[in-house]
Coordinates of C-alpha atoms in Angstrom, one line a residue:
M5 CA 7.6 -63.9 -4.1
A6 CA 7.6 -67.7 -3.6
R7 CA 10.0 -69.7 -5.7
K8 CA 9.7 -73.4 -6.4
Q9 CA 13.1 -75.0 -6.0
S10 CA 14.4 -78.5 -5.4
G11 CA 17.3 -79.9 -3.4
D12 CA 18.8 -79.4 0.0
G13 CA 20.6 -76.2 -1.0
S14 CA 17.3 -74.6 -1.9
K15 CA 15.8 -75.7 1.4
T16 CA 18.7 -74.2 3.3
E17 CA 18.3 -71.0 1.3
A18 CA 14.5 -70.9 1.9
L19 CA 15.0 -71.4 5.6
A20 CA 17.6 -68.7 5.7
E21 CA 15.2 -66.4 3.9
L22 CA 12.4 -67.3 6.3
D23 CA 14.7 -66.7 9.3
Q24 CA 15.7 -63.3 7.9
A25 CA 12.1 -62.4 7.4
R26 CA 11.3 -63.5 11.0
A27 CA 14.2 -61.5 12.4
G28 CA 13.1 -58.4 10.4
R29 CA 9.5 -58.7 11.7
E30 CA 10.8 -59.0 15.3
S31 CA 13.0 -56.0 14.8
A32 CA 10.2 -54.0 13.3
E33 CA 7.8 -54.9 16.1
A34 CA 10.4 -53.9 18.7
A35 CA 10.9 -50.5 16.9
E36 CA 7.1 -50.1 16.8
R37 CA 6.7 -50.8 20.5
A38 CA 9.5 -48.3 21.3
A39 CA 7.9 -45.7 19.1
V40 CA 4.5 -46.1 20.8
L41 CA 6.1 -45.9 24.2
S42 CA 8.0 -42.7 23.1
A43 CA 4.8 -41.3 21.8
R44 CA 2.9 -42.0 25.0
E45 CA 5.7 -40.6 27.1
A46 CA 5.5 -37.4 24.9
G47 CA 1.8 -37.1 25.7
V48 CA 0.4 -38.5 22.4
S49 CA -3.2 -39.8 23.0
W50 CA -4.3 -43.3 22.3
S51 CA -6.9 -41.7 20.0
R52 CA -4.1 -40.1 17.9
I53 CA -2.1 -43.3 17.8
G54 CA -5.2 -45.2 16.8
E55 CA -5.8 -42.8 13.9
L56 CA -2.3 -43.6 12.5
Y57 CA -3.3 -47.3 12.4
G58 CA -6.9 -46.9 11.3
L59 CA -8.0 -48.0 14.8
T60 CA -10.2 -46.5 17.5
K61 CA -8.7 -45.4 20.8
Q62 CA -9.8 -48.7 22.3
G63 CA -8.3 -50.6 19.4
A64 CA -4.9 -48.9 19.8
Q65 CA -5.0 -49.6 23.5
Q66 CA -5.8 -53.2 23.0
R67 CA -3.0 -53.6 20.4
F68 CA -0.2 -51.6 22.1
K69 CA -0.9 -51.1 25.8
P70 CA 0.3 -54.5 27.0
G71 CA 3.7 -53.9 25.3
V72 CA 3.9 -50.4 26.7
K73 CA 3.2 -51.7 30.2
R74 CA 5.7 -54.5 29.8
A75 CA 8.4 -52.0 28.6
L76 CA 7.7 -49.7 31.5
A77 CA 7.9 -52.6 34.0
E78 CA 11.2 -53.7 32.5
A79 CA 12.6 -50.2 32.6
G80 CA 11.7 -50.1 36.3
D81 CA 13.6 -53.3 37.1

């Protein structure tokens, strides 16, 4: 929850907290991309992936397919 603080120390702490949250989000997104790639490689359909996220097949493809393609291209390099 947001805290109201004053002073440079609190700004430094707030920025550190924000940076930690950013890094956590990036890590979670990378793990999610890897899991989607793994699922696709295992033969899981876009429809089933979409169900997990409350999306249609097309919604899942729009959300994840670019990352899967990028990961496959990077693996091929």
